[in-house]
Amino acid sequence: MLNPELVIKTSNLSKDYKVVIRDPGLRGMMRSFIHPKSTIIHAVKNLNLEIFKGELVGYIGPNGSGKSTTIKMLSGILEPTSGDVQVAGLIPSKERIKNAHNIGVVFGQRTQLWWDLPVQETFELLRHLYDIPSSIYRDNIYEFTQLLELKDILNKPVRQLSLGQRMRAEFASALLHNPKILFLDEPTIGLDISIKRKVWDFIKKINRERQVTVILTSHDMQDIETLSSRLIVVDEGVQIFDGSIKELKSKYINKYRIRFKVNEEVSNITHIDGLSSSINICGKGNDLYLVCPNSYNSAQIVAAVMDRFEIRDINIENANIDDVVMEVFFNAQQSG
């Protein structure tokens, strides 16, 4: 088997910001002006990444965790304070033009399309900007028009498009020049579920068939769980996990949930005979929730509940990705 191609590599990558501290009030403002004080914010700390061709990586963390700063260093917008970074063999901040030809970007809250131009004319401008060969441009326009259902909007000015239409055009524009790497920052924010599914299908197809490496940052855990084969979690600029979602769940979550639909009001239920006190019980209306350690046999738990209640429905739930990520952050803060 051939060794996979390494497309992104960082070694002890760090980015610091100097922030001026201003005291409150007019007097404080004058004092800060005469005797300025500052502090250093460590946005990214000693980040070591290896991402290979064709991977689809979820890069997640809370606000202020360093995600956007990392993407800006990988795309060449920011220069690192220290450490090394290579993207497709290039140093992004020193070879910005070459790096731009290797990457595509889609930002859910910002557009790279010309607001007053029809979509087709925007594509033509990008063709000349990236010097895309005619055959590649023609083939990509045809394929993206079919996959993203762009035919009816090609001649519309961007300002007249709905959010869903604009995002489909954004994906096409980001991929016209056949980039090796696609950076996605909140790509489905504000989209309804039907449009989200079209976007998900398109991302998976491009990743699978063209081997485009995709780096996805999102607060929408549906995006992460649907798309990502690998997950990197960062908090306060520090990488705290790198692996599959399955590995993340098995490492950090050792509980499961059982939801019972019963025939009586259970809001005040806190104890059921035959169940250990280590099983958390919560009732709401006719819904009874039990959070159980993985070591406990679910059949025995169900039997104990059936002895006490008349049950209409049972659902055993694995921990969802939101729960898992919250526990990762909690454990990281506790160990820190």
mmCIF file of C-alpha atoms in Angstrom:
data_model
loop_
_atom_site.group_PDB
_atom_site.id
_atom_site.type_symbol
_atom_site.label_atom_id
_atom_site.label_comp_id
_atom_site.label_asym_id
_atom_site.label_seq_id
_atom_site.Cartn_x
_atom_site.Cartn_y
_atom_site.Cartn_z
ATOM 1 C CA MET A 1 0.000 0.000 0.000
ATOM 2 C CA LEU A 2 1.329 3.461 -0.918
ATOM 3 C CA ASN A 3 2.024 5.936 1.854
ATOM 4 C CA PRO A 4 -0.709 8.591 2.064
ATOM 5 C CA GLU A 5 0.204 12.078 0.877
ATOM 6 C CA LEU A 6 0.713 14.561 3.692
ATOM 7 C CA VAL A 7 -0.985 17.850 2.736
ATOM 8 C CA ILE A 8 -0.948 19.796 6.020
ATOM 9 C CA LYS A 9 1.771 19.647 8.634
ATOM 10 C CA THR A 10 2.348 21.925 11.620
ATOM 11 C CA SER A 11 5.079 21.672 14.246
ATOM 12 C CA ASN A 12 4.685 23.578 17.528
ATOM 13 C CA LEU A 13 2.579 26.138 15.681
ATOM 14 C CA SER A 14 1.733 29.111 17.904
ATOM 15 C CA LYS A 15 0.083 32.494 17.495
ATOM 16 C CA ASP A 16 0.143 35.237 20.127
ATOM 17 C CA TYR A 17 -1.660 38.585 20.145
ATOM 18 C CA LYS A 18 -0.642 41.667 22.099
ATOM 19 C CA VAL A 19 -3.754 43.273 23.585
ATOM 20 C CA VAL A 20 -3.793 46.721 25.169
ATOM 21 C CA ILE A 21 -5.464 46.895 28.590
ATOM 22 C CA ARG A 22 -7.541 50.028 29.150
ATOM 23 C CA ASP A 23 -8.837 51.024 32.571
ATOM 24 C CA PRO A 24 -12.493 52.146 32.763
ATOM 25 C CA GLY A 25 -13.547 55.786 32.708
ATOM 26 C CA LEU A 26 -11.980 58.948 31.320
ATOM 27 C CA ARG A 27 -9.225 58.982 33.941
ATOM 28 C CA GLY A 28 -8.413 55.362 33.212
ATOM 29 C CA MET A 29 -8.332 56.078 29.485
ATOM 30 C CA MET A 30 -5.865 58.954 30.004
ATOM 31 C CA ARG A 31 -3.716 56.818 32.298
ATOM 32 C CA SER A 32 -3.663 54.018 29.705
ATOM 33 C CA PHE A 33 -2.678 56.556 27.034
ATOM 34 C CA ILE A 34 0.277 57.880 29.067
ATOM 35 C CA HIS A 35 1.336 54.562 30.608
ATOM 36 C CA PRO A 36 -0.047 51.870 28.319
ATOM 37 C CA LYS A 37 -0.397 48.367 29.690
ATOM 38 C CA SER A 38 -0.771 45.247 27.611
ATOM 39 C CA THR A 39 -1.066 41.511 27.899
ATOM 40 C CA ILE A 40 -0.329 38.597 25.596
ATOM 41 C CA ILE A 41 -3.153 36.339 24.403
ATOM 42 C CA HIS A 42 -1.987 32.861 23.374
ATOM 43 C CA ALA A 43 -4.553 32.065 20.650
ATOM 44 C CA VAL A 44 -2.826 28.872 19.451
ATOM 45 C CA LYS A 45 -0.262 26.969 21.511
ATOM 46 C CA ASN A 46 2.230 24.448 20.123
ATOM 47 C CA LEU A 47 -0.189 22.866 17.662
ATOM 48 C CA ASN A 48 1.053 19.710 15.931
ATOM 49 C CA LEU A 49 -1.070 18.491 13.028
ATOM 50 C CA GLU A 50 -0.662 15.955 10.250
ATOM 51 C CA ILE A 51 -3.551 15.866 7.779
ATOM 52 C CA PHE A 52 -3.453 13.630 4.714
ATOM 53 C CA LYS A 53 -4.885 13.829 1.217
ATOM 54 C CA GLY A 54 -8.563 12.936 1.070
ATOM 55 C CA GLU A 55 -9.266 13.267 4.786
ATOM 56 C CA LEU A 56 -12.440 14.979 5.998
ATOM 57 C CA VAL A 57 -11.537 16.507 9.339
ATOM 58 C CA GLY A 58 -13.814 18.233 11.832
ATOM 59 C CA TYR A 59 -11.872 20.952 13.675
ATOM 60 C CA ILE A 60 -13.968 22.048 16.636
ATOM 61 C CA GLY A 61 -13.860 23.908 19.916
ATOM 62 C CA PRO A 62 -15.720 26.612 21.847
ATOM 63 C CA ASN A 63 -15.592 30.280 20.868
ATOM 64 C CA GLY A 64 -12.094 31.644 21.435
ATOM 65 C CA SER A 65 -10.449 28.224 21.214
ATOM 66 C CA GLY A 66 -8.153 29.174 18.305
ATOM 67 C CA LYS A 67 -10.001 27.536 15.398
ATOM 68 C CA SER A 68 -10.243 30.621 13.197
ATOM 69 C CA THR A 69 -6.682 31.666 14.007
ATOM 70 C CA THR A 70 -5.450 28.230 12.919
ATOM 71 C CA ILE A 71 -7.377 28.403 9.625
ATOM 72 C CA LYS A 72 -6.000 31.899 8.962
ATOM 73 C CA MET A 73 -2.434 30.623 9.442
ATOM 74 C CA LEU A 74 -3.080 27.642 7.162
ATOM 75 C CA SER A 75 -4.545 29.907 4.481
ATOM 76 C CA GLY A 76 -1.693 32.435 4.719
ATOM 77 C CA ILE A 77 -3.712 35.341 6.130
ATOM 78 C CA LEU A 78 -1.767 35.307 9.415
ATOM 79 C CA GLU A 79 1.898 34.641 10.061
ATOM 80 C CA PRO A 80 2.680 32.393 13.041
ATOM 81 C CA THR A 81 4.430 33.785 16.095
ATOM 82 C CA SER A 82 6.501 30.606 16.273
ATOM 83 C CA GLY A 83 6.596 27.077 14.935
ATOM 84 C CA ASP A 84 6.335 25.731 11.410
ATOM 85 C CA VAL A 85 3.455 25.185 9.004
ATOM 86 C CA GLN A 86 3.319 23.660 5.535
ATOM 87 C CA VAL A 87 0.265 23.362 3.293
ATOM 88 C CA ALA A 88 0.740 21.230 0.170
ATOM 89 C CA GLY A 89 4.490 21.733 0.564
ATOM 90 C CA LEU A 90 4.256 25.534 0.821
ATOM 91 C CA ILE A 91 4.716 27.980 3.693
ATOM 92 C CA PRO A 92 1.373 29.815 3.478
ATOM 93 C CA SER A 93 2.366 33.250 4.820
ATOM 94 C CA LYS A 94 5.458 33.410 2.580
ATOM 95 C CA GLU A 95 3.935 31.915 -0.590
ATOM 96 C CA ARG A 96 0.421 33.322 -0.473
ATOM 97 C CA ILE A 97 -0.355 33.380 -4.190
ATOM 98 C CA LYS A 98 0.798 29.794 -4.765
ATOM 99 C CA ASN A 99 -1.007 28.711 -1.604
ATOM 100 C CA ALA A 100 -4.231 30.386 -2.779
ATOM 101 C CA HIS A 101 -4.222 28.138 -5.864
ATOM 102 C CA ASN A 102 -4.093 25.060 -3.625
ATOM 103 C CA ILE A 103 -6.957 25.980 -1.303
ATOM 104 C CA GLY A 104 -10.639 26.848 -1.487
ATOM 105 C CA VAL A 105 -12.617 28.494 1.311
ATOM 106 C CA VAL A 106 -16.309 28.749 2.162
ATOM 107 C CA PHE A 107 -17.355 30.973 5.065
ATOM 108 C CA GLY A 108 -21.007 30.723 6.071
ATOM 109 C CA GLN A 109 -21.184 34.335 7.262
ATOM 110 C CA ARG A 110 -19.059 35.987 4.557
ATOM 111 C CA THR A 111 -19.168 35.884 0.781
ATOM 112 C CA GLN A 112 -16.447 35.814 -1.858
ATOM 113 C CA LEU A 113 -18.957 36.464 -4.632
ATOM 114 C CA TRP A 114 -19.342 39.906 -6.257
ATOM 115 C CA TRP A 115 -22.575 41.271 -4.801
ATOM 116 C CA ASP A 116 -23.945 43.100 -7.859
ATOM 117 C CA LEU A 117 -22.764 40.684 -10.553
ATOM 118 C CA PRO A 118 -24.659 37.664 -11.861
ATOM 119 C CA VAL A 119 -23.284 34.359 -10.594
ATOM 120 C CA GLN A 120 -22.014 33.387 -14.061
ATOM 121 C CA GLU A 121 -19.949 36.589 -14.345
ATOM 122 C CA THR A 122 -18.464 35.987 -10.911
ATOM 123 C CA PHE A 123 -17.375 32.552 -12.096
ATOM 124 C CA GLU A 124 -15.804 34.135 -15.188
ATOM 125 C CA LEU A 125 -13.835 36.576 -13.036
ATOM 126 C CA LEU A 126 -12.580 33.699 -10.878
ATOM 127 C CA ARG A 127 -11.596 31.835 -14.042
ATOM 128 C CA HIS A 128 -9.259 34.686 -15.004
ATOM 129 C CA LEU A 129 -8.098 35.303 -11.431
ATOM 130 C CA TYR A 130 -6.940 31.700 -11.019
ATOM 131 C CA ASP A 131 -5.975 31.280 -14.701
ATOM 132 C CA ILE A 132 -8.128 28.154 -14.953
ATOM 133 C CA PRO A 133 -7.668 26.242 -18.245
ATOM 134 C CA SER A 134 -10.764 26.350 -20.460
ATOM 135 C CA SER A 135 -11.358 22.584 -20.388
ATOM 136 C CA ILE A 136 -11.201 22.388 -16.576
ATOM 137 C CA TYR A 137 -13.421 25.459 -16.181
ATOM 138 C CA ARG A 138 -16.009 24.109 -18.640
ATOM 139 C CA ASP A 139 -16.100 20.659 -16.998
ATOM 140 C CA ASN A 140 -16.382 22.108 -13.486
ATOM 141 C CA ILE A 141 -19.145 24.540 -14.422
ATOM 142 C CA TYR A 142 -21.118 21.700 -15.982
ATOM 143 C CA GLU A 143 -20.637 19.331 -13.005
ATOM 144 C CA PHE A 144 -21.318 21.922 -10.297
ATOM 145 C CA THR A 145 -24.383 23.239 -12.120
ATOM 146 C CA GLN A 146 -25.829 19.721 -12.071
ATOM 147 C CA LEU A 147 -24.802 18.768 -8.524
ATOM 148 C CA LEU A 148 -25.690 22.086 -6.882
ATOM 149 C CA GLU A 149 -28.740 22.889 -9.030
ATOM 150 C CA LEU A 150 -27.346 26.238 -10.216
ATOM 151 C CA LYS A 151 -29.002 26.487 -13.646
ATOM 152 C CA ASP A 152 -31.813 28.825 -12.543
ATOM 153 C CA ILE A 153 -29.522 31.233 -10.664
ATOM 154 C CA LEU A 154 -26.522 31.610 -12.999
ATOM 155 C CA ASN A 155 -27.864 34.833 -14.499
ATOM 156 C CA LYS A 156 -29.143 36.323 -11.231
ATOM 157 C CA PRO A 157 -27.165 38.991 -9.338
ATOM 158 C CA VAL A 158 -25.767 37.586 -6.108
ATOM 159 C CA ARG A 159 -27.704 40.173 -4.067
ATOM 160 C CA GLN A 160 -30.990 38.635 -5.309
ATOM 161 C CA LEU A 161 -30.159 35.106 -4.144
ATOM 162 C CA SER A 162 -31.596 33.427 -1.083
ATOM 163 C CA LEU A 163 -29.125 32.208 1.531
ATOM 164 C CA GLY A 164 -29.401 28.624 0.293
ATOM 165 C CA GLN A 165 -28.834 29.667 -3.339
ATOM 166 C CA ARG A 166 -25.864 31.840 -2.388
ATOM 167 C CA MET A 167 -24.210 29.061 -0.394
ATOM 168 C CA ARG A 168 -24.511 26.657 -3.330
ATOM 169 C CA ALA A 169 -22.848 29.269 -5.542
ATOM 170 C CA GLU A 170 -20.163 29.779 -2.872
ATOM 171 C CA PHE A 171 -19.249 26.081 -3.000
ATOM 172 C CA ALA A 172 -18.958 26.153 -6.779
ATOM 173 C CA SER A 173 -16.776 29.279 -6.725
ATOM 174 C CA ALA A 174 -14.471 27.776 -4.068
ATOM 175 C CA LEU A 175 -13.861 24.661 -6.172
ATOM 176 C CA LEU A 176 -13.657 26.027 -9.720
ATOM 177 C CA HIS A 177 -9.834 26.002 -9.719
ATOM 178 C CA ASN A 178 -9.582 22.382 -8.449
ATOM 179 C CA PRO A 179 -8.019 23.118 -5.045
ATOM 180 C CA LYS A 180 -6.332 20.330 -3.103
ATOM 181 C CA ILE A 181 -7.751 21.531 0.218
ATOM 182 C CA LEU A 182 -11.145 23.013 1.120
ATOM 183 C CA PHE A 183 -11.596 25.038 4.329
ATOM 184 C CA LEU A 184 -15.197 25.256 5.533
ATOM 185 C CA ASP A 185 -16.151 27.642 8.334
ATOM 186 C CA GLU A 186 -19.783 27.239 9.479
ATOM 187 C CA PRO A 187 -20.834 26.315 5.914
ATOM 188 C CA THR A 188 -24.468 25.477 6.762
ATOM 189 C CA ILE A 189 -25.264 28.260 9.232
ATOM 190 C CA GLY A 190 -28.830 29.475 8.718
ATOM 191 C CA LEU A 191 -29.712 26.787 6.157
ATOM 192 C CA ASP A 192 -32.831 24.623 6.441
ATOM 193 C CA ILE A 193 -32.389 20.867 6.690
ATOM 194 C CA SER A 194 -33.205 20.138 3.014
ATOM 195 C CA ILE A 195 -30.456 22.500 1.811
ATOM 196 C CA LYS A 196 -28.086 21.163 4.472
ATOM 197 C CA ARG A 197 -28.515 17.647 3.123
ATOM 198 C CA LYS A 198 -27.695 18.815 -0.412
ATOM 199 C CA VAL A 199 -24.577 20.544 0.898
ATOM 200 C CA TRP A 200 -23.549 17.459 2.888
ATOM 201 C CA ASP A 201 -23.983 15.207 -0.156
ATOM 202 C CA PHE A 202 -21.947 17.596 -2.298
ATOM 203 C CA ILE A 203 -19.074 17.817 0.224
ATOM 204 C CA LYS A 204 -18.931 14.028 0.596
ATOM 205 C CA LYS A 205 -18.959 13.519 -3.189
ATOM 206 C CA ILE A 206 -16.148 16.041 -3.799
ATOM 207 C CA ASN A 207 -14.120 14.530 -0.966
ATOM 208 C CA ARG A 208 -14.658 10.970 -2.181
ATOM 209 C CA GLU A 209 -14.333 11.382 -5.945
ATOM 210 C CA ARG A 210 -11.774 14.192 -6.183
ATOM 211 C CA GLN A 211 -9.858 13.351 -3.002
ATOM 212 C CA VAL A 212 -10.157 16.984 -1.878
ATOM 213 C CA THR A 213 -8.995 17.287 1.728
ATOM 214 C CA VAL A 214 -11.697 19.038 3.758
ATOM 215 C CA ILE A 215 -11.182 20.915 7.043
ATOM 216 C CA LEU A 216 -14.533 21.723 8.647
ATOM 217 C CA THR A 217 -15.131 24.066 11.574
ATOM 218 C CA SER A 218 -18.713 24.236 12.812
ATOM 219 C CA HIS A 219 -20.822 24.634 15.932
ATOM 220 C CA ASP A 220 -23.484 22.522 14.254
ATOM 221 C CA MET A 221 -22.792 19.022 15.523
ATOM 222 C CA GLN A 222 -24.991 17.587 12.765
ATOM 223 C CA ASP A 223 -22.392 18.860 10.294
ATOM 224 C CA ILE A 224 -19.560 17.304 12.283
ATOM 225 C CA GLU A 225 -21.162 13.915 12.849
ATOM 226 C CA THR A 226 -22.512 13.627 9.293
ATOM 227 C CA LEU A 227 -19.323 14.603 7.496
ATOM 228 C CA SER A 228 -16.208 14.071 9.584
ATOM 229 C CA SER A 229 -14.201 10.859 9.559
ATOM 230 C CA ARG A 230 -11.698 12.415 11.961
ATOM 231 C CA LEU A 231 -12.167 14.937 14.753
ATOM 232 C CA ILE A 232 -9.654 17.384 16.211
ATOM 233 C CA VAL A 233 -10.782 19.197 19.353
ATOM 234 C CA VAL A 234 -9.064 22.353 20.620
ATOM 235 C CA ASP A 235 -9.639 24.444 23.725
ATOM 236 C CA GLU A 236 -7.878 27.709 24.594
ATOM 237 C CA GLY A 237 -5.460 27.160 21.722
ATOM 238 C CA VAL A 238 -4.442 23.665 22.833
ATOM 239 C CA GLN A 239 -5.251 20.435 21.005
ATOM 240 C CA ILE A 240 -7.028 18.105 23.446
ATOM 241 C CA PHE A 241 -8.169 15.287 21.145
ATOM 242 C CA ASP A 242 -7.372 13.849 17.720
ATOM 243 C CA GLY A 243 -9.156 10.730 16.499
ATOM 244 C CA SER A 244 -12.462 9.358 15.186
ATOM 245 C CA ILE A 245 -15.849 10.250 16.661
ATOM 246 C CA LYS A 246 -16.196 6.608 17.746
ATOM 247 C CA GLU A 247 -12.891 6.842 19.625
ATOM 248 C CA LEU A 248 -13.972 10.111 21.203
ATOM 249 C CA LYS A 249 -17.206 8.616 22.488
ATOM 250 C CA SER A 250 -15.540 5.458 23.807
ATOM 251 C CA LYS A 251 -12.827 7.462 25.566
ATOM 252 C CA TYR A 252 -14.960 10.111 27.222
ATOM 253 C CA ILE A 253 -18.444 8.723 27.616
ATOM 254 C CA ASN A 254 -19.121 5.671 29.786
ATOM 255 C CA LYS A 255 -22.877 6.073 30.103
ATOM 256 C CA TYR A 256 -26.014 5.547 28.081
ATOM 257 C CA ARG A 257 -29.580 6.792 28.391
ATOM 258 C CA ILE A 258 -32.898 4.974 28.479
ATOM 259 C CA ARG A 259 -36.110 6.906 27.854
ATOM 260 C CA PHE A 260 -39.404 5.357 28.947
ATOM 261 C CA LYS A 261 -42.857 6.588 27.956
ATOM 262 C CA VAL A 262 -45.177 5.587 30.813
ATOM 263 C CA ASN A 263 -48.900 5.911 31.603
ATOM 264 C CA GLU A 264 -48.592 8.138 34.663
ATOM 265 C CA GLU A 265 -47.068 11.431 35.766
ATOM 266 C CA VAL A 266 -43.424 10.843 36.775
ATOM 267 C CA SER A 267 -42.103 14.381 37.294
ATOM 268 C CA ASN A 268 -41.347 13.766 40.979
ATOM 269 C CA ILE A 269 -39.770 10.314 40.627
ATOM 270 C CA THR A 270 -36.192 10.192 41.970
ATOM 271 C CA HIS A 271 -35.916 6.534 43.049
ATOM 272 C CA ILE A 272 -37.023 3.156 41.738
ATOM 273 C CA ASP A 273 -36.758 0.007 43.850
ATOM 274 C CA GLY A 274 -34.119 -2.404 42.599
ATOM 275 C CA LEU A 275 -31.975 0.260 40.898
ATOM 276 C CA SER A 276 -28.630 1.518 42.130
ATOM 277 C CA SER A 277 -28.250 5.100 43.350
ATOM 278 C CA SER A 278 -25.540 5.537 40.664
ATOM 279 C CA ILE A 279 -28.315 5.528 38.045
ATOM 280 C CA ASN A 280 -29.599 9.069 37.587
ATOM 281 C CA ILE A 281 -33.388 9.312 37.278
ATOM 282 C CA CYS A 282 -35.293 12.239 35.841
ATOM 283 C CA GLY A 283 -39.018 12.451 35.167
ATOM 284 C CA LYS A 284 -40.933 14.969 33.045
ATOM 285 C CA GLY A 285 -44.619 14.491 32.413
ATOM 286 C CA ASN A 286 -44.980 10.931 31.125
ATOM 287 C CA ASP A 287 -41.315 10.674 30.119
ATOM 288 C CA LEU A 288 -38.872 8.922 32.426
ATOM 289 C CA TYR A 289 -35.135 9.248 31.708
ATOM 290 C CA LEU A 290 -32.433 7.039 33.233
ATOM 291 C CA VAL A 291 -28.712 7.747 32.758
ATOM 292 C CA CYS A 292 -26.844 4.506 33.365
ATOM 293 C CA PRO A 293 -23.158 3.481 33.524
ATOM 294 C CA ASN A 294 -22.142 1.212 30.638
ATOM 295 C CA SER A 295 -21.341 -1.545 33.141
ATOM 296 C CA TYR A 296 -25.046 -1.881 34.023
ATOM 297 C CA ASN A 297 -27.171 -4.437 32.168
ATOM 298 C CA SER A 298 -29.977 -2.619 30.352
ATOM 299 C CA ALA A 299 -32.296 -5.654 30.514
ATOM 300 C CA GLN A 300 -32.179 -5.642 34.329
ATOM 301 C CA ILE A 301 -32.867 -1.904 34.403
ATOM 302 C CA VAL A 302 -35.838 -2.248 32.054
ATOM 303 C CA ALA A 303 -37.208 -5.109 34.177
ATOM 304 C CA ALA A 304 -37.011 -2.995 37.356
ATOM 305 C CA VAL A 305 -38.859 -0.110 35.686
ATOM 306 C CA MET A 306 -41.529 -2.457 34.280
ATOM 307 C CA ASP A 307 -42.177 -3.744 37.802
ATOM 308 C CA ARG A 308 -43.051 -0.201 38.857
ATOM 309 C CA PHE A 309 -44.696 1.381 35.768
ATOM 310 C CA GLU A 310 -46.903 0.497 32.836
ATOM 311 C CA ILE A 311 -44.667 1.249 29.839
ATOM 312 C CA ARG A 312 -45.830 2.411 26.402
ATOM 313 C CA ASP A 313 -42.454 2.905 24.730
ATOM 314 C CA ILE A 314 -38.709 2.404 25.364
ATOM 315 C CA ASN A 315 -35.763 4.040 23.632
ATOM 316 C CA ILE A 316 -32.087 3.361 24.463
ATOM 317 C CA GLU A 317 -29.893 6.287 23.381
ATOM 318 C CA ASN A 318 -26.157 6.561 22.961
ATOM 319 C CA ALA A 319 -24.473 9.759 24.061
ATOM 320 C CA ASN A 320 -24.673 12.369 21.306
ATOM 321 C CA ILE A 321 -21.659 14.286 20.061
ATOM 322 C CA ASP A 322 -22.620 17.460 21.963
ATOM 323 C CA ASP A 323 -22.482 15.548 25.256
ATOM 324 C CA VAL A 324 -19.147 14.027 24.312
ATOM 325 C CA VAL A 325 -17.501 17.321 23.385
ATOM 326 C CA MET A 326 -18.748 18.976 26.584
ATOM 327 C CA GLU A 327 -17.176 16.170 28.610
ATOM 328 C CA VAL A 328 -13.888 16.550 26.693
ATOM 329 C CA PHE A 329 -13.773 20.256 27.565
ATOM 330 C CA PHE A 330 -14.689 19.545 31.192
ATOM 331 C CA ASN A 331 -11.979 16.888 31.549
ATOM 332 C CA ALA A 332 -9.410 19.178 29.913
ATOM 333 C CA GLN A 333 -10.227 22.011 32.312
ATOM 334 C CA GLN A 334 -10.096 19.665 35.319
ATOM 335 C CA SER A 335 -6.696 18.270 34.300
ATOM 336 C CA GLY A 336 -5.415 21.784 33.508
#
